[in-house]
Coordinates of C-alpha atoms and ligand atoms in Angstrom, one line a residue:
X1 CA 135.0 76.3 71.6
X2 CA 134.3 77.3 75.2
X3 CA 137.3 78.0 77.4
X4 CA 137.8 75.4 80.2
X5 CA 137.5 76.9 83.7
X6 CA 139.7 75.1 86.2
X7 CA 139.8 77.2 89.3
X8 CA 137.1 79.4 90.7
X9 CA 137.0 82.0 93.5
X10 CA 133.9 82.5 95.6
X11 CA 133.7 85.7 97.6
X12 CA 131.3 85.8 100.6
X13 CA 130.4 82.4 102.2
X14 CA 126.9 83.2 103.7
X15 CA 123.6 81.7 102.7
X16 CA 124.5 81.5 99.0
X17 CA 128.3 81.6 98.8
X18 CA 128.9 78.4 100.9
X19 CA 126.4 76.5 98.7
X20 CA 128.1 77.8 95.5
X21 CA 131.5 76.6 96.8
X22 CA 129.9 73.2 97.3
X23 CA 128.5 73.1 93.8
X24 CA 131.8 73.8 92.2
X25 CA 133.9 71.5 94.4
X26 CA 131.4 68.7 94.0
X27 CA 131.9 68.8 90.2
X28 CA 135.7 68.7 90.3
X29 CA 136.5 72.4 90.2
X30 CA 139.2 73.8 92.5
X31 CA 137.7 76.6 94.6
X32 CA 139.3 79.5 96.5
X33 CA 136.7 80.5 99.1
X34 CA 137.1 84.0 100.4
X35 CA 135.6 86.0 103.3
X36 CA 136.1 89.3 104.9
X37 CA 137.2 88.3 108.4
X38 CA 138.5 85.2 110.2
X39 CA 135.2 84.9 112.1
X40 CA 133.2 85.0 108.9
X41 CA 135.5 82.5 107.2
X42 CA 135.0 80.1 110.1
X43 CA 131.3 80.5 109.7
X44 CA 131.5 79.9 106.0
X45 CA 133.6 76.8 106.5
X46 CA 131.0 75.5 109.0
X47 CA 128.2 76.2 106.5
X48 CA 130.1 74.1 103.9
X49 CA 131.0 71.2 106.2
X50 CA 127.5 71.2 107.8
X51 CA 125.9 70.9 104.4
X52 CA 128.2 68.1 103.2
X53 CA 127.9 66.2 106.4
X54 CA 124.1 66.3 106.1
X55 CA 124.5 65.1 102.5
X56 CA 126.6 62.1 103.8
X57 CA 124.1 61.4 106.6
X58 CA 121.3 61.3 104.1
X59 CA 123.2 58.9 101.9
X60 CA 123.4 61.5 99.1
X61 CA 127.2 61.8 99.2
X62 CA 129.8 59.1 99.9
X63 CA 132.2 60.0 102.8
X64 CA 135.2 59.6 100.4
X65 CA 133.5 62.0 97.9
X66 CA 132.9 64.5 100.7
X67 CA 136.6 64.4 101.6
X68 CA 137.6 64.8 98.0
X69 CA 135.1 67.7 97.7
X70 CA 136.5 69.5 100.8
X71 CA 140.1 68.9 99.6
X72 CA 139.4 71.0 96.5
X73 CA 138.5 74.0 98.6
X74 CA 141.1 76.5 99.9
X75 CA 139.9 79.1 102.4
X76 CA 141.3 82.6 102.7
X77 CA 140.6 86.1 104.1
X78 CA 141.1 88.8 101.5
X79 CA 141.2 88.9 97.8
X80 CA 144.9 88.2 97.2
X81 CA 144.3 84.5 97.0
X82 CA 142.2 85.1 93.8
X83 CA 145.1 86.3 91.6
X84 CA 145.2 83.3 89.3
X85 CA 141.7 81.9 89.3
X86 CA 139.8 81.7 86.0
X87 CA 136.5 82.9 87.3
X88 CA 135.3 84.7 90.4
X89 CA 131.7 84.5 91.7
X90 CA 130.8 87.0 94.4
X91 CA 128.0 86.4 96.9
X92 CA 128.4 89.4 99.2
X93 CA 125.4 91.3 100.5
X94 CA 122.9 92.7 98.0
X95 CA 124.2 96.4 98.0
X96 CA 125.4 98.2 95.0
X97 CA 128.1 100.1 96.8
X98 CA 129.6 97.0 98.3
X99 CA 129.5 95.1 95.1
X100 CA 131.0 98.0 93.0
X101 CA 133.8 98.4 95.5
X102 CA 134.5 94.6 95.4
X103 CA 134.5 94.5 91.6
X104 CA 137.0 97.4 91.4
X105 CA 139.2 95.5 93.9
X106 CA 138.8 92.2 92.0
X107 CA 139.7 94.0 88.7
X108 CA 142.9 95.2 90.2
X109 CA 143.8 91.8 91.8
X110 CA 142.8 89.1 89.3
X111 CA 144.8 88.3 86.2
X112 CA 143.5 90.0 83.0
X113 CA 141.7 86.8 81.6
X114 CA 139.6 86.2 84.8
X115 CA 135.9 86.4 84.3
X116 CA 134.1 88.3 87.1
X117 CA 130.6 87.1 87.9
X118 CA 128.0 88.4 90.4
X119 CA 125.3 86.4 92.1
X120 CA 123.2 89.5 92.5
X121 CA 119.4 88.9 92.5
X122 CA 118.3 92.3 91.4
X123 CA 121.2 94.8 91.1
X124 CA 122.3 96.1 87.7
X125 CA 125.1 93.9 86.4
X126 CA 125.9 96.7 84.0
X127 CA 126.5 99.1 86.9
X128 CA 128.6 96.6 88.7
X129 CA 130.6 95.9 85.5
X130 CA 131.2 99.6 85.0
X131 CA 133.3 99.7 88.2
X132 CA 135.9 97.5 86.4
X133 CA 138.2 98.1 83.5
X134 CA 136.9 94.8 81.9
X135 CA 133.1 95.2 81.6
X136 CA 133.1 92.7 78.7
X137 CA 134.3 90.0 81.1
X138 CA 131.6 90.7 83.7
X139 CA 128.4 88.6 83.8
X140 CA 125.7 87.6 86.2
X141 CA 125.6 84.0 87.4
X142 CA 122.5 83.8 89.6
X143 CA 122.3 80.6 91.6
X144 CA 119.2 79.6 93.6
X145 CA 118.8 78.7 97.3
X146 CA 119.9 76.1 98.2
X147 CA 122.5 76.2 95.5
X148 CA 123.5 72.5 95.6
X149 CA 119.8 71.5 95.1
X150 CA 118.3 74.0 92.7
X151 CA 119.1 73.2 89.1
X152 CA 118.6 76.6 87.6
X153 CA 121.2 79.3 87.0
X154 CA 120.2 82.5 85.4
X155 CA 123.1 83.8 83.3
X156 CA 122.8 87.6 82.9
X157 CA 124.5 89.3 80.0
X158 CA 124.8 93.1 79.8
X159 CA 125.0 95.0 76.5
X160 CA 128.8 94.9 76.7
X161 CA 129.3 91.3 78.0
X162 CA 131.4 89.4 75.3
X163 CA 129.4 86.6 73.7
X164 CA 132.3 84.2 74.3
X165 CA 132.2 85.0 78.0
X166 CA 128.5 84.1 78.1
X167 CA 129.3 80.9 76.2
X168 CA 132.1 80.0 78.7
X169 CA 129.7 80.5 81.6
X170 CA 126.9 78.5 79.9
X171 CA 129.3 75.6 79.3
X172 CA 130.4 75.8 83.0
X173 CA 126.8 75.6 84.1
X174 CA 126.3 72.5 82.0
X175 CA 129.4 70.9 83.6
X176 CA 127.9 71.6 87.0
X177 CA 124.7 69.8 86.0
X178 CA 122.8 73.0 86.1
X179 CA 120.4 74.4 83.5
X180 CA 121.4 77.9 82.4
X181 CA 118.8 80.3 81.2
X182 CA 120.4 83.4 79.7
X183 CA 118.6 86.7 80.1
X184 CA 119.2 90.4 79.8
X185 CA 120.0 92.7 82.7
X186 CA 116.7 93.6 84.2
X187 CA 115.8 93.9 87.9
X188 CA 114.9 90.6 89.3
X189 CA 115.7 88.7 86.0
X190 CA 113.0 86.1 85.6
X191 CA 112.6 84.3 88.8
X192 CA 113.0 87.0 91.5
X193 CA 110.9 89.5 89.5
X194 CA 108.0 86.9 89.9
X195 CA 108.9 85.4 93.2
X196 CA 109.8 88.4 95.3
X197 CA 106.7 90.3 94.2
X198 CA 104.6 87.4 95.4
X199 CA 106.5 87.1 98.7
X200 CA 106.1 90.8 99.4
X201 CA 102.4 90.6 98.9
X202 CA 102.3 87.5 101.2
X203 CA 104.1 89.4 103.9
X204 CA 101.7 92.2 103.5
X205 CA 98.7 89.8 103.9
X206 CA 100.2 88.8 107.3
X207 CA 100.8 92.4 108.3
X208 CA 97.3 93.4 107.5
X209 CA 95.8 90.6 109.6
X210 CA 94.1 89.0 106.6
X211 CA 95.4 85.6 107.6
X212 CA 97.6 84.0 110.3
X213 CA 101.2 82.9 109.9
X214 CA 100.8 79.1 109.7
X215 CA 97.5 79.4 107.8
X216 CA 99.2 81.5 105.1
X217 CA 102.0 79.1 104.6
X218 CA 99.6 76.1 104.7
X219 CA 97.4 77.7 102.1
X220 CA 100.1 78.2 99.6
X221 CA 101.7 74.8 100.1
X222 CA 98.4 72.9 99.9
X223 CA 96.1 75.1 97.9
X224 CA 98.8 76.7 95.7
X225 CA 100.8 73.4 95.3
X226 CA 104.1 75.2 96.2
X227 CA 107.0 73.4 97.9
X228 CA 107.2 76.0 100.7
X229 CA 104.9 78.6 102.2
X230 CA 106.0 82.2 101.5
X231 CA 106.9 83.1 105.1
X232 CA 109.1 80.0 105.5
X233 CA 110.7 80.8 102.2
X234 CA 111.4 84.4 103.2
X235 CA 113.1 83.0 106.3
X236 CA 115.2 80.7 104.1
X237 CA 116.2 83.5 101.7
X238 CA 117.0 85.9 104.5
X239 CA 114.8 88.9 105.3
X240 CA 117.6 91.4 104.8
X241 CA 118.4 89.9 101.4
X242 CA 114.7 89.9 100.4
X243 CA 114.4 93.5 101.6
X244 CA 117.4 94.7 99.5
X245 CA 116.1 92.8 96.4
X246 CA 112.7 94.4 96.7
X247 CA 114.2 97.9 97.2
X248 CA 116.2 97.4 94.0
X249 CA 113.3 96.0 92.1
X250 CA 111.2 99.0 93.2
X251 CA 113.9 101.5 92.0
X252 CA 114.8 99.7 88.8
X253 CA 111.4 98.2 87.9
X254 CA 109.3 101.3 87.3
X255 CA 108.4 102.0 90.9
X256 CA 105.7 99.4 91.1
X257 CA 104.2 99.8 94.6
X258 CA 104.0 96.0 94.9
X259 CA 107.8 95.9 95.0
X260 CA 108.0 98.4 97.9
X261 CA 109.0 96.2 100.8
X262 CA 106.1 96.0 103.3
X263 CA 106.9 97.9 106.5
X264 CA 106.9 94.6 108.5
X265 CA 110.0 93.4 106.6
X266 CA 111.9 96.5 107.4
X267 CA 110.9 96.3 111.1
X268 CA 112.0 92.7 111.3
X269 CA 115.3 93.4 109.6
X270 CA 116.0 96.3 111.9
X271 CA 115.2 94.0 114.9
X272 CA 117.8 91.5 113.7
X273 CA 115.1 89.0 112.7
X274 CA 116.7 87.9 109.5
X275 CA 115.3 84.4 109.1
X276 CA 117.0 81.1 109.6
X277 CA 120.5 82.6 109.5
X278 CA 119.8 84.6 112.7
X279 CA 117.6 81.9 114.3
X280 CA 114.5 84.2 114.2
X281 CA 112.4 85.5 111.3
X282 CA 108.7 84.9 110.7
X283 CA 109.3 81.6 112.6
X284 CA 111.7 80.8 115.5
X285 CA 114.5 78.3 114.9
X286 CA 116.4 76.0 117.3
X287 CA 119.6 78.0 116.7
X288 CA 121.0 80.3 114.0
X289 CA 121.4 78.5 110.7
X290 CA 119.0 75.7 111.8
X291 CA 115.9 74.7 109.8
X292 CA 114.2 73.3 112.9
X293 CA 111.2 75.4 113.8
X294 CA 110.5 75.8 117.6
X295 CA 107.3 77.2 119.2
X296 CA 107.1 80.8 120.0
X297 CA 104.4 83.2 121.2
X298 CA 103.2 84.3 117.7
X299 CA 99.3 84.2 117.6
X300 CA 98.1 81.5 115.3
X301 CA 95.2 83.4 113.7
X302 CA 93.9 87.0 113.8
X303 CA 90.3 85.6 113.9
X304 CA 89.0 85.4 117.5
X305 CA 88.6 81.9 118.8
X306 CA 85.1 80.4 119.7
X307 CA 83.5 77.1 120.6
X308 CA 82.3 74.9 117.8
X309 CA 78.6 73.9 117.5
X310 CA 77.5 70.3 116.8
X311 CA 76.9 69.5 113.2
X312 CA 75.1 66.3 112.2
X313 CA 73.1 67.2 109.1
X314 CA 74.6 69.1 106.2
X315 CA 72.5 70.6 103.4
X316 CA 74.2 71.0 100.0
X317 CA 72.5 73.4 97.6
X318 CA 73.2 73.4 93.9
X319 CA 73.4 71.3 90.8
X320 CA 76.3 70.1 88.7
X321 CA 79.7 68.7 89.6
X322 CA 80.7 71.0 92.4
X323 CA 77.5 70.2 94.4
X324 CA 77.8 66.5 93.7
X325 CA 81.4 66.4 94.9
X326 CA 80.5 68.3 98.1
X327 CA 77.6 65.9 98.8
X328 CA 80.0 63.0 98.3
X329 CA 82.6 64.5 100.6
X330 CA 80.2 65.2 103.4
X331 CA 78.5 61.7 103.1
X332 CA 82.0 60.1 103.1
X333 CA 82.7 61.8 106.4
X334 CA 79.6 60.4 108.0
X335 CA 77.3 63.4 107.9
X336 CA 73.6 63.1 107.1
X337 CA 73.4 64.9 103.8
X338 CA 70.4 66.6 102.3
X339 CA 71.2 67.5 98.7
X340 CA 68.7 69.9 97.0
X341 CA 68.4 72.0 93.9
X342 CA 64.8 73.5 94.2
X343 CA 63.1 72.2 97.3
X344 CA 64.8 74.4 99.9
X345 CA 62.2 73.5 102.5
X346 CA 64.0 70.2 103.0
X347 CA 66.9 72.2 104.6
X348 CA 64.9 73.2 107.7
X349 CA 66.6 70.7 110.0
X350 CA 70.2 71.2 108.6
X351 CA 73.0 72.3 111.0
X352 CA 75.1 73.5 108.1
X353 CA 74.1 74.5 104.6
X354 CA 76.8 74.8 101.9
X355 CA 75.8 76.4 98.6
X356 CA 77.5 75.7 95.3
X357 CA 76.2 78.3 92.9
X358 CA 74.1 79.6 91.2
X359 CA 77.1 81.9 90.7
X360 CA 75.1 84.9 89.5
X361 CA 75.3 87.7 92.2
X362 CA 71.5 88.5 92.3
X363 CA 70.6 84.8 92.4
X364 CA 73.2 84.1 95.1
X365 CA 71.8 86.9 97.2
X366 CA 68.2 85.7 96.7
X367 CA 69.3 82.2 97.7
X368 CA 70.7 83.3 101.0
X369 CA 67.6 85.4 101.7
X370 CA 65.5 82.2 101.0
X371 CA 67.8 80.1 103.2
X372 CA 67.4 82.6 106.1
X373 CA 63.6 82.1 105.9
X374 CA 63.9 78.3 106.0
X375 CA 66.9 77.2 108.1
X376 CA 66.6 76.8 111.8
X377 CA 68.2 79.4 114.1
X378 CA 71.9 78.9 114.6
X379 CA 72.4 76.9 111.4
X380 CA 75.6 77.9 109.7
X381 CA 75.2 79.2 106.1
X382 CA 78.2 78.8 103.9
X383 CA 78.9 79.8 100.3
X384 CA 81.4 77.7 98.4
X385 CA 81.5 79.1 94.9
X386 CA 80.3 82.7 95.0
X387 CA 82.1 85.5 93.2
X388 CA 80.5 88.0 95.6
X389 CA 82.1 89.1 98.8
X390 CA 80.7 86.9 101.5
X391 CA 79.5 89.9 103.4
X392 CA 77.0 90.6 100.6
X393 CA 75.4 87.2 101.2
X394 CA 75.6 87.6 104.9
X395 CA 73.7 91.0 104.7
X396 CA 71.0 89.4 102.5
X397 CA 70.0 87.4 105.6
X398 CA 68.9 88.5 109.0
X399 CA 71.7 86.4 110.6
X400 CA 75.0 87.7 109.3
X401 CA 76.8 86.2 112.3
X402 CA 76.0 82.7 111.0
X403 CA 77.3 83.2 107.5
X404 CA 80.8 82.5 106.1
X405 CA 82.6 81.2 103.0
X406 CA 83.9 77.7 102.6
X407 CA 86.2 77.6 99.5
X408 CA 87.3 74.1 98.6
X409 CA 90.5 73.8 96.6
X410 CA 91.8 70.5 95.2
X411 CA 94.9 71.2 93.2
X412 CA 95.9 67.5 93.8
X413 CA 94.3 64.8 95.9
X414 CA 96.9 65.1 98.7
X415 CA 96.8 68.9 98.7
X416 CA 93.1 69.4 99.5
X417 CA 92.4 72.6 101.3
X418 CA 89.5 74.7 102.5
X419 CA 89.7 78.4 102.9
X420 CA 87.2 79.5 105.7
X421 CA 86.2 83.0 104.9
X422 CA 85.0 85.1 107.8
X423 CA 83.4 88.5 107.5
X424 CA 83.4 91.4 110.0
X425 CA 80.0 90.0 111.1
X426 CA 80.8 86.3 111.3
X427 CA 80.6 85.0 114.9
X428 CA 83.7 83.2 116.3
X429 CA 81.6 80.2 117.0
X430 CA 80.5 80.0 113.3
X431 CA 84.2 80.0 112.3
X432 CA 85.0 77.4 114.9
X433 CA 82.2 75.2 113.7
X434 CA 83.5 75.4 110.2
X435 CA 87.0 74.5 111.4
X436 CA 85.7 71.4 113.2
X437 CA 83.7 70.3 110.2
X438 CA 86.8 70.6 108.0
X439 CA 88.8 68.5 110.5
X440 CA 86.1 65.8 110.3
X441 CA 86.3 66.0 106.5
X442 CA 90.1 65.3 106.8
X443 CA 90.8 68.6 105.1
X444 CA 93.4 71.2 106.1
X445 CA 91.6 74.5 106.7
X446 CA 92.8 78.0 106.9
X447 CA 90.9 81.0 108.2
X448 CA 91.0 84.3 106.3
X449 CA 89.2 87.6 105.9
X450 CA 86.6 88.4 103.2
X451 CA 88.7 89.8 100.4
X452 CA 88.7 89.0 96.7
X453 CA 90.7 85.8 95.9
X454 CA 90.8 84.9 99.7
X455 CA 94.4 83.7 100.2
X456 CA 95.5 81.4 97.4
X457 CA 94.0 83.1 94.4
X458 CA 94.9 86.5 95.7
X459 CA 98.6 85.5 95.7
X460 CA 98.7 83.1 92.8
X461 CA 96.8 85.1 90.1
X462 CA 98.9 88.3 90.3
X463 CA 102.0 86.1 90.0
X464 CA 100.6 84.5 86.9
X465 CA 99.6 87.9 85.5
X466 CA 103.1 89.1 86.1
X467 CA 104.5 86.2 84.1
X468 CA 102.2 87.1 81.2
X469 CA 103.4 90.7 81.4
X470 CA 107.0 89.4 81.2
X471 CA 106.2 87.5 78.1
X472 CA 104.4 90.5 76.6
X473 CA 107.5 92.6 77.2
X474 CA 109.5 90.0 75.2
X475 CA 111.9 89.6 78.1
X476 CA 111.8 85.8 77.8
X477 CA 109.7 83.0 76.3
X478 CA 106.9 81.1 77.9
X479 CA 109.1 77.9 77.9
X480 CA 112.0 79.6 79.6
X481 CA 109.8 81.3 82.2
X482 CA 108.1 78.0 83.0
X483 CA 111.5 76.3 83.1
X484 CA 113.0 78.9 85.3
X485 CA 110.2 78.8 87.9
X486 CA 110.2 75.0 88.0
X487 CA 114.0 74.7 88.3
X488 CA 114.7 77.9 90.3
X489 CA 111.8 77.6 92.8
X490 CA 111.0 73.9 92.7
X491 CA 107.5 74.6 91.5
X492 CA 105.7 71.6 90.1
X493 CA 104.5 73.6 87.1
X494 CA 105.5 76.8 85.5
X495 CA 103.1 79.8 85.3
X496 CA 102.0 79.3 81.7
X497 CA 101.4 75.6 82.3
X498 CA 99.3 76.5 85.3
X499 CA 97.3 79.2 83.5
X500 CA 96.4 76.7 80.8
X501 CA 95.4 74.2 83.5
X502 CA 93.2 76.7 85.4
X503 CA 91.7 78.1 82.2
X504 CA 92.5 81.5 81.0
X505 CA 88.9 82.7 81.3
X506 CA 88.7 81.6 85.0
X507 CA 92.1 83.3 85.7
X508 CA 91.0 86.5 84.0
X509 CA 87.7 86.6 85.9
X510 CA 89.5 86.3 89.2
X511 CA 92.1 89.0 88.2
X512 CA 89.3 91.3 87.3
X513 CA 87.8 90.8 90.8
X514 CA 91.2 91.4 92.4
X515 CA 91.7 94.6 90.3
X516 CA 88.2 95.9 91.0
X517 CA 88.7 95.5 94.7
X518 CA 92.3 96.8 95.0
X519 CA 92.5 99.3 92.1
X520 CA 96.1 98.3 92.1
X521 CA 97.5 99.1 88.6
X522 CA 99.9 96.1 88.8
X523 CA 96.8 93.8 89.1
X524 CA 95.2 95.0 85.9
X525 CA 94.9 91.9 83.7
X526 CA 97.6 91.7 81.1
X527 CA 96.3 92.6 77.7
X528 CA 97.7 89.4 76.2
X529 CA 95.6 87.4 78.7
X530 CA 92.5 89.3 77.6
X531 CA 93.3 88.8 74.0
X532 CA 93.8 85.0 74.4
X533 CA 90.5 84.7 76.2
X534 CA 88.7 86.6 73.5
X535 CA 90.4 84.4 70.9
X536 CA 89.5 81.3 72.9
X537 CA 93.1 80.1 73.0
X538 CA 95.6 79.0 75.7
X539 CA 99.3 79.7 75.8
X540 CA 100.2 76.5 74.2
X541 CA 98.4 74.3 71.6
X542 CA 97.4 71.2 73.5
X543 CA 96.7 67.8 71.8
X544 CA 93.0 67.8 70.7
X545 CA 92.8 71.6 70.4
Ligands
NAD1 N1 119.6 84.3 100.0 C1 119.1 83.9 98.9 O1 118.2 83.1 98.9 C2 119.8 84.3 97.6 C3 119.5 83.6 96.4 C4 120.1 84.0 95.2 C5 121.0 85.0 95.2 N2 121.3 85.7 96.3 C6 122.2 86.8 96.3 O2 123.5 86.3 96.8 C7 124.2 87.4 97.4 C8 124.5 87.0 98.8 O3 123.3 86.9 99.5 P1 123.3 85.9 100.8 O4 121.8 85.8 101.1 O5 124.2 84.8 100.7 O6 123.9 87.0 101.9 P2 124.5 86.6 103.4 O7 124.3 87.8 104.2 O8 124.0 85.3 103.9 O9 126.1 86.4 103.1 C9 126.9 87.4 102.7 C10 128.4 87.1 103.1 O10 129.2 88.0 102.4 C11 130.3 88.3 103.4 N3 130.9 89.6 103.0 C12 130.4 90.8 103.1 N4 131.2 91.7 102.5 C13 132.2 91.0 102.0 C14 133.4 91.4 101.3 N5 133.7 92.6 101.0 N6 134.3 90.4 100.9 C15 134.0 89.1 101.2 N7 132.9 88.7 101.9 C16 132.0 89.7 102.3 C17 129.6 88.3 104.7 O11 130.5 88.1 105.8 C18 128.6 87.2 104.6 O12 129.1 85.9 105.0 C19 123.3 88.6 97.2 O13 123.7 89.4 96.1 C20 121.9 88.0 97.1 O14 121.0 88.9 96.4 C21 120.7 85.4 97.5

């Protein structure tokens, strides 16, 4: 029988704490909300009233319910007000020294029965618990941002957490309408171990000039099917918080280089660009705390701009479904389409030629050499399905300035995207022509450099591989990991559902390309993935298998 929790203390009312207060108070729990100074307390109170006022304005909360919610919250500076609460959840900055000091103080202040919980994203709950005289009553309760919206709570038990304390917290999560997933104390738990690794790689892509800011976010929203782009999400999380989480994951998670925060993050944090909360991060916001993005001087793309050439006739080379879909797409947009498999001579008058296949490196190269001999000067030659770097195809022709990649992604009808892949030899006018064509096709287009996986696959596949490694390590189950990513990040599908959908063989081939190019040990395909492909199986047995 779980112990009923009537009153809760929340310490730290920043990005997460204010939302956690709201979650409790909304569900009939009395809350003592604590900050470190009067000014921080006022800010925390504003965070809470701002959020509840927005909920009322959007019709999600009745005014009377907002008033009742706010009446359940008492605000205080200092820990004394927490003496009699049944549970404390802390949401102070992600630093072990701060949290250990706080827990030692809470241990001295709170009544003996109080459960002490940390909202840490990556720090060792065990080390935090060891700062108290009641480690069996210490647990991790990891809410997600924004806490009132996201349904997941990761409950972290240490080797000494009492099972009844875990049961009490799980019952409380259910009362809050949250889904609790209980896991052991490992850096990043489920969600951040997968999410922050991906976000760090995305920031690295921007830093290296592989892709521009808006294009990167657009690519992952549309092509990756994610609710937010990675840079916008980093701004929401807070760059300082993300930085600290990554630092800890690096230290605790086997010193994986992919967890080492990219230098750009450190620079931005030092500059005070913390994301939404400071009004400036990867994007600029109307004011601190606002979600409204305002224009700034950030260059839209690292690719040089050029003038687009006219395109009237489009050649589509290849057989099978990808080529047929391309021909339909161009015809639908009003282009004269010449679709060919063998008789390449018919492409002599085309302004743009898009190849879909053959897919074999030597055959792809030979095809581009043949197109070079046939197509008129200035025609743009684009590869849509090659596994080769685009530069290999460009150098198989005598006109590398006219060659680029056009990678069409259709994760869902309303999310169609084209990655325009430019090489070091692609002329700005070729890229501009491709952009103009995509616009006429009604497709969002992003411009990126010529690297394995372009943008979407290069970020998505390592994340999926990390999920397989997590399963391999028996840290959690495929169902719980899928569940956690859907509820914690708002992803439409979990990583194992997505892998089954993409096809494990396709995912494995892309991962091998990524690994071959980067030699990054963390990108080596997970053995379990290799084995399932060899066995011809997916992660789940689907009807009809
Ligand atoms: N930001 C996210 O998206 C996110 C998501 C899940 C979990 N978390 C975790 O939540 C915790 C808080 O992160 P955040 O992003 O809300 O940080 P934040 O910087 O937005 O807020 C921290 C708050 O703690 C207050 N504070 C500092 N020291 C204090 C003390 N000794 N006593 C009382 N208050 C104190 C600060 O005044 C500030 O208001 C971290 O452990 C973080 O890893 C963050």
